[in-house]
PDB file of C-alpha atoms in Angstrom:
ATOM      1  CA  MET A  16      -0.240  -0.325   0.160  1.00  0.00           C
ATOM      2  CA  GLN A  17       1.297   3.313  -1.001  1.00  0.00           C
ATOM      3  CA  HIS A  18       0.688   6.700   1.332  1.00  0.00           C
ATOM      4  CA  THR A  19       0.521  10.033  -0.946  1.00  0.00           C
ATOM      5  CA  ALA A  20       0.802  12.830   1.341  1.00  0.00           C
ATOM      6  CA  THR A  21       2.524  13.644   4.401  1.00  0.00           C
ATOM      7  CA  PRO A  22       1.465  15.530   7.631  1.00  0.00           C
ATOM      8  CA  ASP A  23       3.102  18.514   6.027  1.00  0.00           C
ATOM      9  CA  GLY A  24       1.573  18.681   3.031  1.00  0.00           C
ATOM     10  CA  THR A  25       4.583  17.928   1.047  1.00  0.00           C
ATOM     11  CA  GLY A  26       3.380  14.633  -1.544  1.00  0.00           C
ATOM     12  CA  SER A  27       6.028  12.397  -1.885  1.00  0.00           C
ATOM     13  CA  GLY A  28       5.901  12.888  -5.432  1.00  0.00           C
ATOM     14  CA  VAL A  29       9.953  13.729  -5.916  1.00  0.00           C
ATOM     15  CA  ALA A  30      11.092  10.642  -8.163  1.00  0.00           C
ATOM     16  CA  ALA A  31      14.752  12.471  -7.641  1.00  0.00           C
ATOM     17  CA  PRO A  32      16.865   8.801  -6.200  1.00  0.00           C
ATOM     18  CA  TYR A  33      18.207   9.468  -2.640  1.00  0.00           C
ATOM     19  CA  LEU A  34      21.541  10.128  -1.782  1.00  0.00           C
ATOM     20  CA  PRO A  35      24.160   7.987  -0.816  1.00  0.00           C
ATOM     21  CA  THR A  36      26.085   7.977   2.477  1.00  0.00           C
ATOM     22  CA  ASP A  37      29.113   6.640   3.504  1.00  0.00           C
ATOM     23  CA  ARG A  38      26.111   4.408   5.813  1.00  0.00           C
ATOM     24  CA  THR A  39      24.509   3.745   3.549  1.00  0.00           C
ATOM     25  CA  VAL A  40      26.768   2.339   0.666  1.00  0.00           C
ATOM     26  CA  PRO A  41      27.442  -1.619   0.822  1.00  0.00           C
ATOM     27  CA  THR A  42      30.996  -2.533   1.564  1.00  0.00           C
ATOM     28  CA  ARG A  43      30.086  -6.365   0.234  1.00  0.00           C
ATOM     29  CA  SER A  44      27.893  -6.678  -2.903  1.00  0.00           C
ATOM     30  CA  ARG A  45      27.433  -3.091  -4.380  1.00  0.00           C
ATOM     31  CA  GLU A  46      26.006  -4.153  -7.786  1.00  0.00           C
ATOM     32  CA  ARG A  47      22.913  -4.442  -5.871  1.00  0.00           C
ATOM     33  CA  ALA A  48      22.452  -1.854  -3.867  1.00  0.00           C
ATOM     34  CA  SER A  49      20.510   1.236  -5.247  1.00  0.00           C
ATOM     35  CA  TYR A  50      19.300   4.417  -3.921  1.00  0.00           C
ATOM     36  CA  ASP A  51      15.593   4.070  -6.443  1.00  0.00           C
ATOM     37  CA  ARG A  52      12.825   6.363  -4.851  1.00  0.00           C
ATOM     38  CA  GLU A  53      10.399   4.005  -6.092  1.00  0.00           C
ATOM     39  CA  LEU A  54      11.576   0.930  -5.370  1.00  0.00           C
ATOM     40  CA  VAL A  55      12.244   1.931  -1.729  1.00  0.00           C
ATOM     41  CA  HIS A  56       8.260   2.638  -1.297  1.00  0.00           C
ATOM     42  CA  SER A  57       7.371  -0.921  -3.493  1.00  0.00           C
ATOM     43  CA  ILE A  58      10.086  -1.957  -0.605  1.00  0.00           C
ATOM     44  CA  PHE A  59       8.203  -0.609   2.406  1.00  0.00           C
ATOM     45  CA  ASP A  60       4.736  -1.132   1.032  1.00  0.00           C
ATOM     46  CA  GLU A  61       4.895  -4.787   0.650  1.00  0.00           C
ATOM     47  CA  ALA A  62       5.715  -4.540   4.963  1.00  0.00           C
ATOM     48  CA  TYR A  63       4.176  -4.153   8.218  1.00  0.00           C
ATOM     49  CA  LEU A  64       7.096  -5.538  10.049  1.00  0.00           C
ATOM     50  CA  CYS A  65      10.567  -3.956  10.954  1.00  0.00           C
ATOM     51  CA  HIS A  66      13.488  -3.747  12.187  1.00  0.00           C
ATOM     52  CA  LEU A  67      15.098  -0.526  15.120  1.00  0.00           C
ATOM     53  CA  GLY A  68      18.010  -0.841  15.985  1.00  0.00           C
ATOM     54  CA  PHE A  69      19.263   1.497  18.965  1.00  0.00           C
ATOM     55  CA  VAL A  70      22.004   1.922  21.633  1.00  0.00           C
ATOM     56  CA  ARG A  71      20.727   1.386  24.899  1.00  0.00           C
ATOM     57  CA  ASP A  72      22.846   2.151  27.646  1.00  0.00           C
ATOM     58  CA  GLY A  73      25.674   1.040  25.513  1.00  0.00           C
ATOM     59  CA  SER A  74      24.658  -2.070  23.792  1.00  0.00           C
ATOM     60  CA  PRO A  75      22.903  -2.241  21.044  1.00  0.00           C
ATOM     61  CA  VAL A  76      19.128  -3.256  21.127  1.00  0.00           C
ATOM     62  CA  VAL A  77      16.435  -4.313  18.053  1.00  0.00           C
ATOM     63  CA  LEU A  78      13.880  -5.115  18.768  1.00  0.00           C
ATOM     64  CA  PRO A  79      11.002  -6.298  15.949  1.00  0.00           C
ATOM     65  CA  THR A  80       7.919  -4.080  15.495  1.00  0.00           C
ATOM     66  CA  LEU A  81       4.411  -2.837  13.204  1.00  0.00           C
ATOM     67  CA  PHE A  82       5.021   0.430  11.908  1.00  0.00           C
ATOM     68  CA  GLY A  83       3.434   2.974   8.000  1.00  0.00           C
ATOM     69  CA  ARG A  84       4.018   4.828   5.992  1.00  0.00           C
ATOM     70  CA  ILE A  85       3.523   8.563   4.856  1.00  0.00           C
ATOM     71  CA  GLY A  86       4.984   9.477   2.051  1.00  0.00           C
ATOM     72  CA  GLU A  87       8.776  10.537   3.213  1.00  0.00           C
ATOM     73  CA  ARG A  88       8.452   9.863   6.402  1.00  0.00           C
ATOM     74  CA  LEU A  89       8.223   6.328   8.530  1.00  0.00           C
ATOM     75  CA  TYR A  90       6.211   5.738  12.062  1.00  0.00           C
ATOM     76  CA  VAL A  91       6.378   3.355  14.440  1.00  0.00           C
ATOM     77  CA  HIS A  92       4.116   3.301  17.569  1.00  0.00           C
ATOM     78  CA  GLY A  93       3.963   1.901  20.922  1.00  0.00           C
ATOM     79  CA  SER A  94       3.846   1.948  24.921  1.00  0.00           C
ATOM     80  CA  THR A  95       4.539   5.168  26.713  1.00  0.00           C
ATOM     81  CA  GLY A  96       6.750   3.308  28.402  1.00  0.00           C
ATOM     82  CA  SER A  97       7.903   1.914  25.798  1.00  0.00           C
ATOM     83  CA  ARG A  98      12.628   2.186  26.386  1.00  0.00           C
ATOM     84  CA  PRO A  99      12.759   3.466  22.851  1.00  0.00           C
ATOM     85  CA  LEU A 100       9.946   5.555  22.429  1.00  0.00           C
ATOM     86  CA  ARG A 101      11.295   7.610  25.889  1.00  0.00           C
ATOM     87  CA  SER A 102      14.719   7.634  24.753  1.00  0.00           C
ATOM     88  CA  ALA A 103      13.270   9.568  21.253  1.00  0.00           C
ATOM     89  CA  LYS A 104      11.426  12.063  23.307  1.00  0.00           C
ATOM     90  CA  THR A 105      13.911  12.252  25.969  1.00  0.00           C
ATOM     91  CA  ALA A 106      17.112  12.434  23.491  1.00  0.00           C
ATOM     92  CA  ASP A 107      18.312  16.286  21.759  1.00  0.00           C
ATOM     93  CA  PRO A 108      17.304  15.977  18.480  1.00  0.00           C
ATOM     94  CA  GLY A 109      15.931  12.187  18.665  1.00  0.00           C
ATOM     95  CA  LEU A 110      17.215   8.879  19.002  1.00  0.00           C
ATOM     96  CA  PRO A 111      19.786   7.654  16.398  1.00  0.00           C
ATOM     97  CA  VAL A 112      19.085   4.961  14.568  1.00  0.00           C
ATOM     98  CA  CYS A 113      18.465   2.062  12.041  1.00  0.00           C
ATOM     99  CA  LEU A 114      15.861   0.670  10.360  1.00  0.00           C
ATOM    100  CA  THR A 115      14.861  -2.047   7.893  1.00  0.00           C
ATOM    101  CA  VAL A 116      12.788  -4.309   6.163  1.00  0.00           C
ATOM    102  CA  THR A 117      13.858  -7.114   4.523  1.00  0.00           C
ATOM    103  CA  HIS A 118      11.041  -9.906   1.755  1.00  0.00           C
ATOM    104  CA  VAL A 119      12.846 -13.163   1.670  1.00  0.00           C
ATOM    105  CA  ASP A 120      11.632 -14.172  -2.179  1.00  0.00           C
ATOM    106  CA  ALA A 121      13.048 -17.414  -2.566  1.00  0.00           C
ATOM    107  CA  LEU A 122      16.545 -19.434  -1.463  1.00  0.00           C
ATOM    108  CA  VAL A 123      18.827 -19.869  -3.496  1.00  0.00           C
ATOM    109  CA  LEU A 124      20.991 -23.288  -3.208  1.00  0.00           C
ATOM    110  CA  ALA A 125      23.980 -24.329  -5.719  1.00  0.00           C
ATOM    111  CA  ARG A 126      25.834 -26.250  -5.634  1.00  0.00           C
ATOM    112  CA  SER A 127      28.433 -25.902  -3.142  1.00  0.00           C
ATOM    113  CA  ALA A 128      27.551 -24.897  -0.085  1.00  0.00           C
ATOM    114  CA  PHE A 129      30.060 -21.621   0.421  1.00  0.00           C
ATOM    115  CA  HIS A 130      27.571 -20.428  -3.038  1.00  0.00           C
ATOM    116  CA  HIS A 131      23.784 -20.681  -0.984  1.00  0.00           C
ATOM    117  CA  SER A 132      22.055 -17.785  -0.809  1.00  0.00           C
ATOM    118  CA  MET A 133      18.822 -16.012  -1.087  1.00  0.00           C
ATOM    119  CA  ASN A 134      16.324 -13.554  -3.055  1.00  0.00           C
ATOM    120  CA  TYR A 135      15.922 -10.912  -1.316  1.00  0.00           C
ATOM    121  CA  ARG A 136      14.362  -7.463  -0.969  1.00  0.00           C
ATOM    122  CA  SER A 137      15.738  -5.256   1.678  1.00  0.00           C
ATOM    123  CA  VAL A 138      15.273  -1.071   2.205  1.00  0.00           C
ATOM    124  CA  VAL A 139      17.962  -0.127   5.455  1.00  0.00           C
ATOM    125  CA  VAL A 140      17.372   3.315   6.918  1.00  0.00           C
ATOM    126  CA  HIS A 141      19.940   5.450   9.369  1.00  0.00           C
ATOM    127  CA  GLY A 142      18.438   8.383  11.098  1.00  0.00           C
ATOM    128  CA  THR A 143      16.763  10.607  14.107  1.00  0.00           C
ATOM    129  CA  ALA A 144      13.794   9.326  15.524  1.00  0.00           C
ATOM    130  CA  VAL A 145      11.539  11.773  17.227  1.00  0.00           C
ATOM    131  CA  THR A 146       8.368  12.204  18.750  1.00  0.00           C
ATOM    132  CA  VAL A 147       4.857  13.144  17.106  1.00  0.00           C
ATOM    133  CA  THR A 148       4.129  15.460  19.788  1.00  0.00           C
ATOM    134  CA  ASP A 149       1.376  16.929  17.144  1.00  0.00           C
ATOM    135  CA  PRO A 150      -2.370  16.248  17.469  1.00  0.00           C
ATOM    136  CA  GLU A 151      -2.807  15.695  13.587  1.00  0.00           C
ATOM    137  CA  GLU A 152       0.202  13.794  12.871  1.00  0.00           C
ATOM    138  CA  ARG A 153      -0.494  11.386  15.202  1.00  0.00           C
ATOM    139  CA  ARG A 154      -3.587  10.305  14.751  1.00  0.00           C
ATOM    140  CA  LEU A 155      -2.214  10.353  10.594  1.00  0.00           C
ATOM    141  CA  ALA A 156       0.214   8.334  11.485  1.00  0.00           C
ATOM    142  CA  LEU A 157      -1.572   5.706  13.426  1.00  0.00           C
ATOM    143  CA  ASP A 158      -3.864   5.326  11.097  1.00  0.00           C
ATOM    144  CA  ALA A 159      -1.253   4.860   8.855  1.00  0.00           C
ATOM    145  CA  ILE A 160       0.478   1.492  11.038  1.00  0.00           C
ATOM    146  CA  VAL A 161      -3.158   0.060  10.724  1.00  0.00           C
ATOM    147  CA  ASP A 162      -3.773   0.404   7.124  1.00  0.00           C
ATOM    148  CA  GLN A 163       0.152  -0.761   6.817  1.00  0.00           C
ATOM    149  CA  VAL A 164      -0.488  -4.388   7.912  1.00  0.00           C
ATOM    150  CA  VAL A 165      -4.413  -4.035   6.464  1.00  0.00           C
ATOM    151  CA  PRO A 166      -5.288  -1.739   3.868  1.00  0.00           C
ATOM    152  CA  GLY A 167      -8.416   0.042   4.468  1.00  0.00           C
ATOM    153  CA  ARG A 168      -8.806  -1.396   8.419  1.00  0.00           C
ATOM    154  CA  SER A 169      -8.718   1.553   9.696  1.00  0.00           C
ATOM    155  CA  ARG A 170     -12.203   3.046   8.646  1.00  0.00           C
ATOM    156  CA  ASP A 171     -13.161   0.538   9.307  1.00  0.00           C
ATOM    157  CA  SER A 172     -12.317   0.404  12.886  1.00  0.00           C
ATOM    158  CA  ARG A 173     -13.022   2.512  16.489  1.00  0.00           C
ATOM    159  CA  PRO A 174     -10.351   5.148  16.586  1.00  0.00           C
ATOM    160  CA  ALA A 175      -8.421   5.516  19.418  1.00  0.00           C
ATOM    161  CA  ASP A 176      -9.204   7.608  22.332  1.00  0.00           C
ATOM    162  CA  ALA A 177      -8.564   9.528  24.876  1.00  0.00           C
ATOM    163  CA  ARG A 178      -7.397   6.717  27.680  1.00  0.00           C
ATOM    164  CA  GLU A 179      -6.107   4.517  24.183  1.00  0.00           C
ATOM    165  CA  LEU A 180      -4.147   8.111  22.946  1.00  0.00           C
ATOM    166  CA  ALA A 181      -1.998   9.353  26.664  1.00  0.00           C
ATOM    167  CA  ALA A 182      -0.539   6.361  26.704  1.00  0.00           C
ATOM    168  CA  THR A 183       0.723   5.621  23.222  1.00  0.00           C
ATOM    169  CA  ALA A 184       3.762   7.196  22.154  1.00  0.00           C
ATOM    170  CA  VAL A 185       4.371   7.638  18.386  1.00  0.00           C
ATOM    171  CA  ILE A 186       7.823   8.407  16.513  1.00  0.00           C
ATOM    172  CA  ARG A 187       9.504  10.104  13.297  1.00  0.00           C
ATOM    173  CA  LEU A 188      12.024   8.539  10.773  1.00  0.00           C
ATOM    174  CA  ASP A 189      12.228  10.979   7.769  1.00  0.00           C
ATOM    175  CA  LEU A 190      13.588   9.184   4.914  1.00  0.00           C
ATOM    176  CA  ASP A 191      16.600  10.750   4.625  1.00  0.00           C
ATOM    177  CA  GLU A 192      19.562   8.433   4.843  1.00  0.00           C
ATOM    178  CA  VAL A 193      18.128   5.059   2.644  1.00  0.00           C
ATOM    179  CA  SER A 194      19.161   2.293   0.716  1.00  0.00           C
ATOM    180  CA  ALA A 195      17.909  -0.304  -1.344  1.00  0.00           C
ATOM    181  CA  LYS A 196      19.598  -3.485  -1.540  1.00  0.00           C
ATOM    182  CA  VAL A 197      18.474  -6.802  -3.953  1.00  0.00           C
ATOM    183  CA  ARG A 198      19.687  -9.964  -4.880  1.00  0.00           C
ATOM    184  CA  THR A 199      17.568 -12.013  -8.282  1.00  0.00           C
ATOM    185  CA  GLY A 200      18.566 -14.846 -10.203  1.00  0.00           C
ATOM    186  CA  GLY A 201      19.909 -18.287  -9.588  1.00  0.00           C
ATOM    187  CA  PRO A 202      22.462 -19.542  -7.514  1.00  0.00           C
ATOM    188  CA  ASN A 203      26.672 -18.616  -8.785  1.00  0.00           C
ATOM    189  CA  ASP A 204      29.170 -21.980  -8.851  1.00  0.00           C
ATOM    190  CA  GLU A 205      32.074 -22.048  -9.749  1.00  0.00           C
ATOM    191  CA  PRO A 206      33.122 -23.096 -13.501  1.00  0.00           C
ATOM    192  CA  GLU A 207      34.557 -26.617 -12.239  1.00  0.00           C
ATOM    193  CA  ASP A 208      31.212 -27.393 -10.082  1.00  0.00           C
ATOM    194  CA  GLY A 209      28.838 -27.260 -12.897  1.00  0.00           C
ATOM    195  CA  SER A 210      29.366 -31.345 -12.859  1.00  0.00           C
ATOM    196  CA  LEU A 211      28.915 -32.205  -9.632  1.00  0.00           C
ATOM    197  CA  PRO A 212      26.144 -34.177  -9.414  1.00  0.00           C
ATOM    198  CA  HIS A 213      23.766 -32.201  -6.417  1.00  0.00           C
ATOM    199  CA  TRP A 214      20.640 -30.601  -7.416  1.00  0.00           C
ATOM    200  CA  THR A 215      21.646 -26.789  -7.764  1.00  0.00           C
ATOM    201  CA  GLY A 216      18.530 -24.274  -8.219  1.00  0.00           C
ATOM    202  CA  ILE A 217      15.638 -21.888  -6.577  1.00  0.00           C
ATOM    203  CA  VAL A 218      12.882 -22.246  -4.702  1.00  0.00           C
ATOM    204  CA  PRO A 219      10.463 -19.314  -4.819  1.00  0.00           C
ATOM    205  CA  LEU A 220       8.825 -18.106  -1.048  1.00  0.00           C
ATOM    206  CA  THR A 221       5.232 -16.123  -1.548  1.00  0.00           C
ATOM    207  CA  ARG A 222       2.820 -14.764   1.780  1.00  0.00           C
ATOM    208  CA  GLY A 223      -0.228 -16.048   1.564  1.00  0.00           C
ATOM    209  CA  TYR A 224      -3.665 -15.170   3.993  1.00  0.00           C
ATOM    210  CA  ALA A 225      -6.097 -18.657   4.182  1.00  0.00           C
ATOM    211  CA  ALA A 226      -9.325 -16.958   5.100  1.00  0.00           C
ATOM    212  CA  PRO A 227     -10.308 -15.269   8.010  1.00  0.00           C
ATOM    213  CA  VAL A 228     -11.730 -16.199  10.870  1.00  0.00           C
ATOM    214  CA  PRO A 229     -14.913 -14.745  12.939  1.00  0.00           C
ATOM    215  CA  ALA A 230     -14.035 -13.269  16.030  1.00  0.00           C
ATOM    216  CA  ASP A 231     -16.764 -16.105  18.700  1.00  0.00           C
ATOM    217  CA  ASP A 232     -18.970 -12.963  19.862  1.00  0.00           C
ATOM    218  CA  LEU A 233     -18.716 -11.190  15.888  1.00  0.00           C
ATOM    219  CA  ASP A 234     -22.708 -10.733  15.280  1.00  0.00           C
ATOM    220  CA  PRO A 235     -23.251 -13.615  12.133  1.00  0.00           C
ATOM    221  CA  ALA A 236     -24.682 -10.277  10.208  1.00  0.00           C
ATOM    222  CA  ILE A 237     -21.475  -9.043   9.485  1.00  0.00           C
ATOM    223  CA  ARG A 238     -19.870 -10.437   6.782  1.00  0.00           C
ATOM    224  CA  VAL A 239     -15.886 -10.243   5.623  1.00  0.00           C
ATOM    225  CA  PRO A 240     -15.366  -7.129   4.522  1.00  0.00           C
ATOM    226  CA  ASP A 241     -14.006  -6.191   0.676  1.00  0.00           C
ATOM    227  CA  TYR A 242     -10.729  -5.587   2.142  1.00  0.00           C
ATOM    228  CA  LEU A 243     -10.520  -8.346   4.353  1.00  0.00           C
ATOM    229  CA  THR A 244     -11.352 -10.706   0.962  1.00  0.00           C
ATOM    230  CA  ALA A 245      -9.175  -8.379  -1.124  1.00  0.00           C
ATOM    231  CA  LEU A 246      -5.892 -10.294   0.088  1.00  0.00           C
TER     232      LEU A 246
END
């Protein structure tokens, strides 16, 4: 799902690629790196789970969490008692983070153990996460996170009330230092291994959804919504 408007109204129509930096240029397989904005957005828009990395008390921490994208901004939410969200609020100018998203498209099985690999699409973002305090931006961000998981769901659920909003923190990460990395194709066997009697090729992976299972107390008159059928 692609979000095209940003809370400040700037939109996401800029087609220029992201600028490489020292932190976004890989040291290995540089030919797989891309700074194409549409590619980066497409990788984000197929995902809803990210991994958020930061340093806590001098040690690295990586947390899996949901996210939402609005234009050139990513949003993550959690409890106001969450350490990274508290740190983003108290640190000046914010919390240095690294956020990643990865799709595994196929297992790549070579004749040699050394050349086994995966076909994948990934994005790495470096930046400073800041706490969102504007009520309207918070509302848009929370809707975006819900819709990132199931497009259209935010319009078909009760919005957070004042008590729930008070217990929820939202952080924003601007897409400034960004790179994608993609591998496609088959195994890269050594020429001398071509005659070895081992199966070689790729095993494609797909993501699918089973039929929705209604809650025990759901009114039978409420049918499965179209946005779930579309999944």
